[in-house]
mmCIF file of C-alpha atoms in Angstrom:
data_model
loop_
_atom_site.group_PDB
_atom_site.id
_atom_site.type_symbol
_atom_site.label_atom_id
_atom_site.label_comp_id
_atom_site.label_asym_id
_atom_site.label_seq_id
_atom_site.Cartn_x
_atom_site.Cartn_y
_atom_site.Cartn_z
ATOM 1 C CA MET A 191 0.000 0.000 0.000
ATOM 2 C CA LEU A 192 1.360 3.397 -0.986
ATOM 3 C CA PRO A 193 1.852 5.948 1.785
ATOM 4 C CA LEU A 194 -0.155 9.147 1.654
ATOM 5 C CA GLY A 195 2.162 11.707 0.189
ATOM 6 C CA ARG A 196 1.943 15.365 1.129
ATOM 7 C CA VAL A 197 1.292 18.180 -1.308
ATOM 8 C CA GLN A 198 4.215 20.558 -1.208
ATOM 9 C CA SER A 199 2.626 23.218 -3.446
ATOM 10 C CA LEU A 200 -0.439 23.738 -5.605
ATOM 11 C CA ALA A 201 -0.392 26.835 -7.791
ATOM 12 C CA LEU A 202 -2.067 28.346 -10.846
ATOM 13 C CA GLU A 203 -0.228 30.125 -13.621
ATOM 14 C CA LEU A 204 -1.735 32.034 -16.553
ATOM 15 C CA GLU A 205 0.134 31.901 -19.843
ATOM 16 C CA ASP A 206 0.417 34.163 -22.896
ATOM 17 C CA GLY A 207 2.826 36.456 -21.002
ATOM 18 C CA ARG A 208 0.162 39.094 -20.367
ATOM 19 C CA ALA A 209 1.005 42.041 -18.164
ATOM 20 C CA ARG A 210 -1.029 41.946 -14.972
ATOM 21 C CA SER A 211 -3.106 39.078 -16.424
ATOM 22 C CA THR A 212 -5.401 41.367 -18.438
ATOM 23 C CA TYR A 213 -7.861 39.869 -20.920
ATOM 24 C CA GLY A 214 -10.683 41.022 -23.161
ATOM 25 C CA SER A 215 -14.067 39.653 -24.113
ATOM 26 C CA GLY A 216 -14.004 36.631 -26.415
ATOM 27 C CA GLU A 217 -10.317 35.814 -25.848
ATOM 28 C CA LEU A 218 -8.773 32.506 -24.816
ATOM 29 C CA LEU A 219 -7.706 32.078 -21.207
ATOM 30 C CA ARG A 220 -4.780 29.674 -21.091
ATOM 31 C CA GLY A 221 -2.915 28.462 -18.040
ATOM 32 C CA ARG A 222 -1.594 25.482 -16.154
ATOM 33 C CA VAL A 223 -1.862 23.916 -12.732
ATOM 34 C CA ARG A 224 1.475 23.225 -11.054
ATOM 35 C CA LEU A 225 1.459 20.435 -8.511
ATOM 36 C CA GLU A 226 4.585 19.532 -6.540
ATOM 37 C CA LEU A 227 4.557 16.377 -4.404
ATOM 38 C CA ARG A 228 6.989 15.182 -1.758
ATOM 39 C CA GLY A 229 5.833 11.623 -2.191
ATOM 40 C CA ALA A 230 3.297 9.548 -4.048
ATOM 41 C CA LEU A 231 -0.208 10.974 -3.803
ATOM 42 C CA ARG A 232 -3.561 9.275 -4.075
ATOM 43 C CA LEU A 233 -6.228 11.603 -5.409
ATOM 44 C CA ARG A 234 -9.748 11.338 -6.684
ATOM 45 C CA ALA A 235 -10.027 14.362 -9.022
ATOM 46 C CA LEU A 236 -8.386 17.590 -10.119
ATOM 47 C CA GLU A 237 -10.557 20.307 -11.632
ATOM 48 C CA VAL A 238 -10.235 23.936 -12.636
ATOM 49 C CA CYS A 239 -13.080 26.433 -12.832
ATOM 50 C CA ALA A 240 -13.149 30.000 -14.198
ATOM 51 C CA ARG A 241 -15.598 32.368 -12.545
ATOM 52 C CA GLY A 242 -16.612 35.959 -12.972
ATOM 53 C CA ARG A 243 -19.435 37.911 -11.410
ATOM 54 C CA ALA A 244 -20.611 41.299 -10.207
ATOM 55 C CA ALA A 245 -21.792 41.483 -6.605
ATOM 56 C CA VAL A 246 -23.233 44.369 -4.566
ATOM 57 C CA HIS A 247 -24.148 44.599 -0.902
ATOM 58 C CA TRP A 248 -24.809 47.333 1.629
ATOM 59 C CA LEU A 249 -26.618 47.903 4.914
ATOM 60 C CA GLU A 250 -29.131 50.664 5.610
ATOM 61 C CA SER A 251 -30.698 51.672 8.889
ATOM 62 C CA ARG A 252 -34.212 53.017 9.279
ATOM 63 C CA SER A 253 -36.033 54.359 12.274
ATOM 64 C CA VAL A 254 -39.392 52.742 12.976
ATOM 65 C CA GLY A 255 -40.854 54.488 16.000
ATOM 66 C CA LEU A 256 -38.322 54.181 18.788
ATOM 67 C CA ASN A 257 -36.563 51.243 17.168
ATOM 68 C CA THR A 258 -33.886 51.069 14.474
ATOM 69 C CA VAL A 259 -34.362 48.547 11.701
ATOM 70 C CA TYR A 260 -31.458 47.429 9.547
ATOM 71 C CA CYS A 261 -32.088 46.451 5.926
ATOM 72 C CA TYR A 262 -29.520 44.394 4.054
ATOM 73 C CA TYR A 263 -29.380 44.705 0.262
ATOM 74 C CA ALA A 264 -27.467 42.260 -1.925
ATOM 75 C CA ALA A 265 -27.510 41.169 -5.563
ATOM 76 C CA CYS A 266 -25.175 39.522 -8.061
ATOM 77 C CA GLN A 267 -24.824 38.852 -11.785
ATOM 78 C CA THR A 268 -22.722 36.021 -13.223
ATOM 79 C CA PHE A 269 -20.698 36.664 -16.371
ATOM 80 C CA LEU A 270 -18.399 33.620 -16.465
ATOM 81 C CA HIS A 271 -18.803 30.055 -15.191
ATOM 82 C CA ARG A 272 -16.603 27.435 -16.865
ATOM 83 C CA ARG A 273 -15.272 24.153 -15.505
ATOM 84 C CA CYS A 274 -12.586 21.789 -16.753
ATOM 85 C CA ARG A 275 -11.773 18.389 -15.162
ATOM 86 C CA LEU A 276 -8.069 17.724 -15.575
ATOM 87 C CA ILE A 277 -8.334 14.405 -13.712
ATOM 88 C CA PRO A 278 -11.963 13.248 -13.822
ATOM 89 C CA ASP A 279 -13.654 11.603 -10.861
ATOM 90 C CA ASN A 280 -14.606 8.199 -12.268
ATOM 91 C CA GLY A 281 -14.899 6.455 -8.901
ATOM 92 C CA GLU A 282 -11.298 5.210 -8.904
ATOM 93 C CA VAL A 283 -8.204 6.514 -7.141
ATOM 94 C CA THR A 284 -5.406 7.976 -9.239
ATOM 95 C CA VAL A 285 -1.840 7.740 -7.978
ATOM 96 C CA LEU A 286 0.659 10.451 -8.876
ATOM 97 C CA PRO A 287 4.371 9.871 -8.201
ATOM 98 C CA ALA A 288 6.526 12.318 -6.310
ATOM 99 C CA GLY A 289 7.878 15.308 -8.178
ATOM 100 C CA ARG A 290 6.451 18.166 -10.221
ATOM 101 C CA HIS A 291 3.367 17.841 -12.386
ATOM 102 C CA GLU A 292 1.796 20.304 -14.805
ATOM 103 C CA PHE A 293 -1.762 20.206 -16.162
ATOM 104 C CA PRO A 294 -2.614 22.761 -18.922
ATOM 105 C CA PHE A 295 -6.111 24.146 -19.390
ATOM 106 C CA THR A 296 -7.928 26.530 -21.775
ATOM 107 C CA PHE A 297 -11.142 28.516 -21.385
ATOM 108 C CA GLN A 298 -13.049 30.531 -23.978
ATOM 109 C CA LEU A 299 -14.202 33.818 -22.465
ATOM 110 C CA PRO A 300 -17.731 34.996 -23.378
ATOM 111 C CA GLU A 301 -18.281 37.819 -25.830
ATOM 112 C CA THR A 302 -20.034 39.998 -23.228
ATOM 113 C CA LEU A 303 -18.143 40.755 -20.037
ATOM 114 C CA ALA A 304 -18.099 43.704 -17.659
ATOM 115 C CA THR A 305 -14.841 45.459 -16.834
ATOM 116 C CA SER A 306 -13.189 44.506 -13.564
ATOM 117 C CA PHE A 307 -14.140 46.975 -10.870
ATOM 118 C CA GLU A 308 -13.723 47.589 -7.141
ATOM 119 C CA GLY A 309 -16.179 49.952 -5.458
ATOM 120 C CA LYS A 310 -17.439 50.861 -2.033
ATOM 121 C CA HIS A 311 -20.608 48.760 -2.199
ATOM 122 C CA GLY A 312 -19.722 46.205 -4.841
ATOM 123 C CA SER A 313 -17.190 44.777 -7.264
ATOM 124 C CA VAL A 314 -16.714 42.941 -10.550
ATOM 125 C CA ARG A 315 -14.142 40.165 -10.161
ATOM 126 C CA TYR A 316 -12.767 37.310 -12.255
ATOM 127 C CA TRP A 317 -10.704 34.389 -11.056
ATOM 128 C CA VAL A 318 -9.519 30.857 -11.773
ATOM 129 C CA LYS A 319 -9.623 28.242 -9.019
ATOM 130 C CA ALA A 320 -8.061 24.774 -8.890
ATOM 131 C CA LYS A 321 -9.458 22.069 -6.574
ATOM 132 C CA LEU A 322 -7.566 18.930 -5.607
ATOM 133 C CA HIS A 323 -9.837 16.185 -4.215
ATOM 134 C CA ARG A 324 -8.119 13.537 -2.089
ATOM 135 C CA PRO A 325 -9.686 10.581 -0.269
ATOM 136 C CA TRP A 326 -10.218 11.138 3.433
ATOM 137 C CA SER A 327 -8.729 14.649 3.239
ATOM 138 C CA ALA A 328 -9.937 18.175 2.848
ATOM 139 C CA VAL A 329 -10.081 19.701 -0.621
ATOM 140 C CA LYS A 330 -6.931 21.668 -1.373
ATOM 141 C CA LYS A 331 -7.493 24.860 -3.389
ATOM 142 C CA ALA A 332 -5.474 27.429 -5.308
ATOM 143 C CA LYS A 333 -6.838 30.686 -6.688
ATOM 144 C CA LYS A 334 -5.588 33.145 -9.298
ATOM 145 C CA GLU A 335 -7.369 36.400 -10.166
ATOM 146 C CA PHE A 336 -7.232 38.109 -13.548
ATOM 147 C CA THR A 337 -8.473 41.383 -14.998
ATOM 148 C CA VAL A 338 -11.007 41.864 -17.786
ATOM 149 C CA ILE A 339 -11.289 45.074 -19.816
ATOM 150 C CA GLU A 340 -14.485 45.477 -21.816
ATOM 151 C CA PRO A 341 -13.664 47.008 -25.225
ATOM 152 C CA ILE A 342 -15.492 50.316 -25.726
ATOM 153 C CA ASP A 343 -14.825 51.856 -29.132
ATOM 154 C CA ILE A 344 -15.387 55.607 -29.128
ATOM 155 C CA ASN A 345 -15.287 55.669 -32.960
ATOM 156 C CA THR A 346 -19.054 55.205 -33.193
ATOM 157 C CA PRO A 347 -21.659 57.765 -34.287
ATOM 158 C CA ALA A 348 -23.241 57.885 -30.830
ATOM 159 C CA LEU A 349 -19.939 58.641 -29.073
ATOM 160 C CA LEU A 350 -18.663 61.034 -31.751
ATOM 161 C CA ALA A 351 -21.722 63.280 -31.564
ATOM 162 C CA PRO A 352 -21.126 66.736 -30.002
ATOM 163 C CA GLN A 353 -22.655 67.408 -26.607
ATOM 164 C CA ALA A 354 -24.080 70.819 -25.714
ATOM 165 C CA GLY A 355 -26.418 72.344 -23.186
ATOM 166 C CA ALA A 356 -27.575 75.576 -21.617
ATOM 167 C CA LYS A 357 -28.903 76.483 -18.203
ATOM 168 C CA GLU A 358 -29.819 79.627 -16.324
ATOM 169 C CA LYS A 359 -30.752 80.529 -12.790
ATOM 170 C CA LEU A 360 -32.094 83.522 -10.926
ATOM 171 C CA ALA A 361 -29.884 84.549 -8.027
ATOM 172 C CA ARG A 362 -31.846 85.388 -4.866
ATOM 173 C CA ALA A 363 -30.769 86.632 -1.472
ATOM 174 C CA TRP A 364 -33.222 87.400 1.324
ATOM 175 C CA TYR A 365 -36.155 87.279 -1.119
ATOM 176 C CA CYS A 366 -34.474 89.848 -3.353
ATOM 177 C CA ASN A 367 -33.539 89.198 -6.961
ATOM 178 C CA ARG A 368 -29.838 89.770 -7.527
ATOM 179 C CA GLY A 369 -29.931 89.066 -11.262
ATOM 180 C CA GLN A 370 -29.649 86.115 -13.575
ATOM 181 C CA VAL A 371 -26.770 83.756 -14.276
ATOM 182 C CA SER A 372 -26.635 81.652 -17.456
ATOM 183 C CA VAL A 373 -24.211 78.979 -18.686
ATOM 184 C CA THR A 374 -23.832 77.550 -22.188
ATOM 185 C CA ALA A 375 -21.280 74.793 -22.762
ATOM 186 C CA LYS A 376 -20.274 72.447 -25.572
ATOM 187 C CA ILE A 377 -17.732 69.659 -26.143
ATOM 188 C CA ASP A 378 -16.683 68.060 -29.427
ATOM 189 C CA ARG A 379 -17.849 64.511 -28.655
ATOM 190 C CA LYS A 380 -19.207 62.197 -26.020
ATOM 191 C CA GLY A 381 -16.555 59.462 -25.972
ATOM 192 C CA TYR A 382 -12.997 59.920 -24.706
ATOM 193 C CA THR A 383 -10.172 57.735 -23.460
ATOM 194 C CA PRO A 384 -7.884 58.289 -20.449
ATOM 195 C CA GLY A 385 -5.056 60.697 -21.210
ATOM 196 C CA GLU A 386 -7.029 62.753 -23.722
ATOM 197 C CA VAL A 387 -7.773 66.456 -23.299
ATOM 198 C CA ILE A 388 -11.362 67.694 -23.422
ATOM 199 C CA PRO A 389 -11.634 71.182 -24.953
ATOM 200 C CA ILE A 390 -14.519 73.012 -23.284
ATOM 201 C CA PHE A 391 -16.305 75.816 -25.104
ATOM 202 C CA ALA A 392 -18.501 77.789 -22.730
ATOM 203 C CA GLU A 393 -20.082 81.169 -22.141
ATOM 204 C CA ILE A 394 -20.957 82.341 -18.628
ATOM 205 C CA ASP A 395 -23.066 85.479 -18.268
ATOM 206 C CA ASN A 396 -23.023 87.131 -14.865
ATOM 207 C CA CYS A 397 -25.946 89.565 -14.779
ATOM 208 C CA THR A 398 -25.802 89.947 -11.007
ATOM 209 C CA ASN A 399 -24.112 92.569 -8.865
ATOM 210 C CA ARG A 400 -21.552 90.154 -7.367
ATOM 211 C CA ALA A 401 -18.466 88.393 -8.700
ATOM 212 C CA MET A 402 -18.604 84.659 -9.431
ATOM 213 C CA VAL A 403 -16.115 81.867 -10.121
ATOM 214 C CA PRO A 404 -16.816 79.200 -12.805
ATOM 215 C CA LYS A 405 -15.522 75.654 -12.481
ATOM 216 C CA ALA A 406 -15.458 72.477 -14.578
ATOM 217 C CA ALA A 407 -15.003 68.910 -13.350
ATOM 218 C CA ILE A 408 -15.307 65.292 -14.454
ATOM 219 C CA ILE A 409 -17.590 63.372 -12.098
ATOM 220 C CA GLN A 410 -17.652 59.589 -11.693
ATOM 221 C CA THR A 411 -20.970 58.127 -10.559
ATOM 222 C CA GLN A 412 -21.059 54.571 -9.208
ATOM 223 C CA THR A 413 -24.565 53.101 -9.051
ATOM 224 C CA PHE A 414 -25.267 49.888 -7.131
ATOM 225 C CA ILE A 415 -28.638 48.208 -7.698
ATOM 226 C CA ALA A 416 -30.249 45.570 -5.471
ATOM 227 C CA ARG A 417 -33.878 44.650 -4.842
ATOM 228 C CA GLY A 418 -35.111 47.651 -6.799
ATOM 229 C CA THR A 419 -33.079 50.076 -4.679
ATOM 230 C CA LYS A 420 -30.136 52.143 -5.858
ATOM 231 C CA LYS A 421 -27.108 53.281 -3.934
ATOM 232 C CA GLN A 422 -24.909 55.931 -5.535
ATOM 233 C CA LYS A 423 -21.454 57.231 -4.826
ATOM 234 C CA LYS A 424 -20.089 60.266 -6.671
ATOM 235 C CA SER A 425 -16.492 61.425 -6.755
ATOM 236 C CA VAL A 426 -14.536 64.145 -8.564
ATOM 237 C CA VAL A 427 -12.009 62.718 -11.007
ATOM 238 C CA THR A 428 -10.374 66.014 -11.998
ATOM 239 C CA SER A 429 -11.337 69.679 -12.090
ATOM 240 C CA ILE A 430 -10.252 73.155 -13.195
ATOM 241 C CA VAL A 431 -11.124 76.606 -11.851
ATOM 242 C CA GLY A 432 -11.709 79.558 -14.150
ATOM 243 C CA ASP A 433 -11.099 83.246 -13.607
ATOM 244 C CA SER A 434 -13.427 85.304 -11.479
ATOM 245 C CA ILE A 435 -16.238 86.956 -13.432
ATOM 246 C CA ALA A 436 -17.026 90.489 -12.347
ATOM 247 C CA ALA A 437 -20.584 91.735 -11.927
ATOM 248 C CA GLY A 438 -22.347 92.327 -15.228
ATOM 249 C CA ARG A 439 -19.574 90.710 -17.298
ATOM 250 C CA ARG A 440 -19.284 87.648 -19.520
ATOM 251 C CA GLU A 441 -16.612 84.959 -19.526
ATOM 252 C CA VAL A 442 -15.898 82.934 -22.688
ATOM 253 C CA TRP A 443 -13.921 79.675 -22.753
ATOM 254 C CA HIS A 444 -12.371 79.054 -26.161
ATOM 255 C CA GLY A 445 -11.523 75.380 -25.678
ATOM 256 C CA ARG A 446 -10.420 75.373 -22.046
ATOM 257 C CA ALA A 447 -8.395 72.160 -21.650
ATOM 258 C CA LEU A 448 -9.368 69.501 -19.109
ATOM 259 C CA LYS A 449 -7.159 66.386 -19.167
ATOM 260 C CA ILE A 450 -8.605 62.997 -18.250
ATOM 261 C CA PRO A 451 -6.453 61.151 -15.692
ATOM 262 C CA PRO A 452 -5.989 57.340 -15.666
ATOM 263 C CA VAL A 453 -9.458 56.061 -14.696
ATOM 264 C CA GLY A 454 -11.423 52.902 -15.338
ATOM 265 C CA PRO A 455 -13.726 52.729 -18.365
ATOM 266 C CA SER A 456 -17.479 53.137 -18.167
ATOM 267 C CA ILE A 457 -19.596 50.131 -17.154
ATOM 268 C CA LEU A 458 -22.914 50.394 -18.953
ATOM 269 C CA HIS A 459 -24.108 46.808 -19.526
ATOM 270 C CA CYS A 460 -24.336 45.414 -16.022
ATOM 271 C CA ARG A 461 -27.597 44.953 -14.119
ATOM 272 C CA VAL A 462 -26.222 45.523 -10.625
ATOM 273 C CA ILE A 463 -23.272 47.931 -11.122
ATOM 274 C CA GLN A 464 -22.999 50.949 -13.399
ATOM 275 C CA VAL A 465 -20.069 53.337 -13.698
ATOM 276 C CA GLU A 466 -20.878 56.562 -15.537
ATOM 277 C CA TYR A 467 -19.028 59.814 -16.157
ATOM 278 C CA SER A 468 -20.157 63.356 -16.796
ATOM 279 C CA LEU A 469 -18.665 66.782 -17.360
ATOM 280 C CA LYS A 470 -20.106 69.423 -15.060
ATOM 281 C CA VAL A 471 -19.721 73.153 -15.518
ATOM 282 C CA CYS A 472 -20.806 74.987 -12.384
ATOM 283 C CA VAL A 473 -20.869 78.561 -11.137
ATOM 284 C CA ASP A 474 -20.670 79.419 -7.440
ATOM 285 C CA ILE A 475 -23.406 81.967 -6.791
ATOM 286 C CA PRO A 476 -22.961 83.817 -3.473
ATOM 287 C CA GLY A 477 -26.010 83.563 -1.260
ATOM 288 C CA THR A 478 -27.704 80.729 -3.172
ATOM 289 C CA SER A 479 -27.082 77.256 -4.566
ATOM 290 C CA LYS A 480 -24.730 76.558 -7.465
ATOM 291 C CA LEU A 481 -25.713 76.619 -11.106
ATOM 292 C CA LEU A 482 -24.828 73.208 -12.577
ATOM 293 C CA LEU A 483 -24.746 72.186 -16.237
ATOM 294 C CA GLU A 484 -24.063 68.496 -16.863
ATOM 295 C CA LEU A 485 -22.901 66.901 -20.126
ATOM 296 C CA PRO A 486 -22.667 63.087 -20.406
ATOM 297 C CA LEU A 487 -19.335 61.374 -21.038
ATOM 298 C CA VAL A 488 -18.289 57.824 -21.875
ATOM 299 C CA ILE A 489 -14.753 56.709 -21.048
ATOM 300 C CA GLY A 490 -13.727 54.086 -23.579
ATOM 301 C CA THR A 491 -10.765 51.806 -24.202
ATOM 302 C CA ILE A 492 -10.279 52.099 -27.997
ATOM 303 C CA PRO A 493 -8.906 55.584 -28.800
ATOM 304 C CA LEU A 494 -9.960 57.882 -31.596
ATOM 305 C CA HIS A 495 -8.807 57.126 -35.132
ATOM 306 C CA PRO A 496 -6.057 59.388 -36.522
ATOM 307 C CA PHE A 497 -8.486 61.010 -38.968
ATOM 308 C CA GLY A 498 -10.083 62.952 -36.122
ATOM 309 C CA SER A 499 -13.512 63.229 -34.625
ATOM 310 C CA ARG A 500 -14.769 65.787 -37.157
ATOM 311 C CA THR A 501 -14.158 63.513 -40.133
ATOM 312 C CA SER A 502 -15.616 60.487 -38.379
ATOM 313 C CA SER A 503 -18.637 62.419 -37.194
ATOM 314 C CA VAL A 504 -19.418 63.862 -40.613
ATOM 315 C CA SER A 505 -18.918 60.565 -42.387
ATOM 316 C CA SER A 506 -21.166 58.790 -39.924
ATOM 317 C CA GLN A 507 -23.993 61.255 -40.365
ATOM 318 C CA CYS A 508 -23.780 61.703 -44.165
ATOM 319 C CA SER A 509 -23.951 59.015 -46.827
ATOM 320 C CA VAL A 510 -22.394 59.319 -50.267
ATOM 321 C CA HIS A 511 -24.637 58.367 -53.196
ATOM 322 C CA LEU A 512 -22.898 57.475 -56.457
ATOM 323 C CA ASP A 513 -26.030 56.894 -58.557
ATOM 324 C CA TRP A 514 -25.384 60.076 -60.526
ATOM 325 C CA LEU A 515 -22.321 58.459 -62.096
ATOM 326 C CA SER A 516 -24.532 56.218 -64.226
ATOM 327 C CA ALA A 517 -26.173 59.301 -65.797
ATOM 328 C CA ILE A 518 -22.947 60.501 -67.426
ATOM 329 C CA PRO A 519 -23.094 59.753 -71.194
ATOM 330 C CA GLU A 520 -20.274 57.867 -72.822
ATOM 331 C CA GLN A 521 -19.956 60.445 -75.652
ATOM 332 C CA PRO A 522 -19.915 64.093 -74.520
ATOM 333 C CA GLU A 523 -22.340 66.432 -76.204
ATOM 334 C CA ALA A 524 -21.165 69.293 -78.382
ATOM 335 C CA PRO A 525 -21.050 72.680 -76.606
ATOM 336 C CA PRO A 526 -23.680 75.230 -77.645
ATOM 337 C CA GLU A 527 -22.902 78.067 -79.982
ATOM 338 C CA TYR A 528 -21.750 81.306 -78.485
ATOM 339 C CA SER A 529 -24.634 83.231 -80.017
ATOM 340 C CA ALA A 530 -27.124 80.877 -78.367
ATOM 341 C CA VAL A 531 -25.736 81.706 -74.945
ATOM 342 C CA VAL A 532 -25.165 85.461 -75.309
ATOM 343 C CA SER A 533 -26.555 87.535 -78.140
ATOM 344 C CA GLY A 534 -26.373 91.154 -79.138
ATOM 345 C CA PRO A 535 -23.833 93.823 -78.315
ATOM 346 C CA GLU A 536 -24.578 93.643 -74.588
ATOM 347 C CA PRO A 537 -21.984 90.976 -73.737
ATOM 348 C CA GLU A 538 -19.231 92.974 -75.418
ATOM 349 C CA ARG A 539 -20.171 96.010 -73.369
ATOM 350 C CA SER A 540 -20.327 93.963 -70.144
ATOM 351 C CA LEU A 541 -16.911 92.465 -70.755
ATOM 352 C CA ALA A 542 -15.290 95.758 -71.724
ATOM 353 C CA PRO A 543 -13.153 97.459 -69.066
ATOM 354 C CA PRO A 544 -14.867 100.198 -67.047
ATOM 355 C CA CYS A 545 -14.440 103.830 -67.905
ATOM 356 C CA PRO A 546 -11.852 105.822 -66.017
ATOM 357 C CA ASN A 547 -14.518 108.292 -64.914
ATOM 358 C CA GLU A 548 -16.332 105.538 -63.051
ATOM 359 C CA LEU A 549 -13.281 104.258 -61.219
ATOM 360 C CA GLY A 550 -11.585 107.584 -60.599
ATOM 361 C CA SER A 551 -7.881 108.047 -60.397
ATOM 362 C CA ALA A 552 -7.310 104.567 -58.884
ATOM 363 C CA LEU A 553 -6.835 103.042 -62.356
ATOM 364 C CA GLU A 554 -4.566 105.675 -63.794
ATOM 365 C CA GLY A 555 -1.096 104.702 -64.924
ATOM 366 C CA PRO A 556 0.576 102.109 -67.154
ATOM 367 C CA PHE A 557 -1.417 99.166 -65.776
ATOM 368 C CA PHE A 558 -4.730 100.680 -66.906
ATOM 369 C CA ALA A 559 -3.225 101.456 -70.317
ATOM 370 C CA TYR A 560 -2.397 97.771 -70.712
ATOM 371 C CA ILE A 561 -5.997 96.835 -69.881
ATOM 372 C CA GLN A 562 -7.297 99.267 -72.482
ATOM 373 C CA GLU A 563 -5.321 97.490 -75.179
ATOM 374 C CA PHE A 564 -6.850 94.133 -74.278
ATOM 375 C CA ARG A 565 -10.226 93.274 -75.856
ATOM 376 C CA PHE A 566 -12.454 90.240 -75.313
ATOM 377 C CA ARG A 567 -13.428 88.686 -78.614
ATOM 378 C CA PRO A 568 -16.143 85.997 -79.024
ATOM 379 C CA PRO A 569 -14.806 82.505 -79.743
ATOM 380 C CA PRO A 570 -15.359 80.963 -83.190
ATOM 381 C CA LEU A 571 -18.417 78.860 -83.876
ATOM 382 C CA TYR A 572 -18.200 75.189 -83.020
ATOM 383 C CA SER A 573 -17.658 72.926 -86.027
ATOM 384 C CA GLU A 574 -16.712 69.300 -86.580
ATOM 385 C CA VAL A 575 -14.618 70.313 -89.616
ATOM 386 C CA ASP A 576 -11.120 71.529 -89.030
ATOM 387 C CA PRO A 577 -10.949 75.110 -90.380
ATOM 388 C CA ASN A 578 -7.206 74.770 -91.020
ATOM 389 C CA PRO A 579 -6.680 71.335 -92.634
ATOM 390 C CA PRO A 580 -3.112 70.216 -93.266
ATOM 391 C CA ALA A 581 -1.817 70.884 -96.745
ATOM 392 C CA GLU A 582 -1.793 67.917 -99.106
ATOM 393 C CA THR A 583 1.596 68.861 -100.510
ATOM 394 C CA MET A 584 3.210 68.783 -97.085
ATOM 395 C CA ARG A 585 5.795 66.054 -96.974
ATOM 396 C CA PRO A 586 5.932 63.837 -93.914
ATOM 397 C CA ARG A 587 8.887 64.325 -91.643
ATOM 398 C CA CYS A 588 11.603 61.742 -91.947
ATOM 399 C CA MET A 589 12.081 59.777 -88.782
ATOM 400 C CA THR A 590 15.784 59.535 -89.370
ATOM 401 C CA CYS A 591 16.290 63.270 -89.573
#
């Protein structure tokens, strides 16, 4: 009877040499299970499973009379659940000798996956787990996490469309109207990638009697959904502060630059977790609440094509029709006669140079004298016959000359 050997190490390793084990939707997940034994081992099965899911959970307290009631909210959505049996459990015991053993595995990732995410009330995680089943022993496990990035191409008509908005507010203080404040802002497109610069075009009108300071910021909104209830967490990704606007003045931003820092992409296709971005232009109004103008943003992973957003946006909204090419005749028609287009002495008068009395002394000098010598003459009538045929007595040129 073989002695029960001890497992020295059980580890998982992902192949393909990927940095930080990052994968995309629809790719192959390759790896191997490394098993090192000090002695012979009797085992029943060895399996590997790939999992990925989004999970949210939070606790809320409510007051009911004199008591406090706690409500627990939780929900999850599974994106990946694959299993591979490297040593199947067929009811018999398999004996592995001492030494190192490797068992390769491959998983096909689904076409639709959410980007890996870690938030305050939830997360999106992916991992690979190996389970070693031995008789009369606890299951030995090894776990390896990996990252998934959902591809979001910003070169689409929806994300290349310009975003604009306008908002106004009446400033009040102690039931007295202090004037009106209005904001109009526009950005070139909706989709951006980290590291890009957003040029902001805005106009801020301060019709009050107090100075105000405009600001712009990128806001990240995390939404967690469970049991029909939403929990949101907002944070400022980056911001800029404009110059102070005096009373009764207007401030114009001609493409004020706002750079996007390294942030995670938007998560839009998950039932329990959503990560959204927006550009907010706000004005601090003394004595009352802020004036906020919000423009939606989508942070993608596939950057803009080198042709630029303007070309892509125009080409996506306009279609080129080439049906008119079939209407072009093979043989061009003869041009009309000159007399059919313009008749009478009027064209000669219209084409003649103006009189010096009409133009004054500006056309005096040698240049005007040269114009006076030039006259427009009507072209000859169109004819299929060459008016100057070659002479019959002309001898052909010798090629050897």
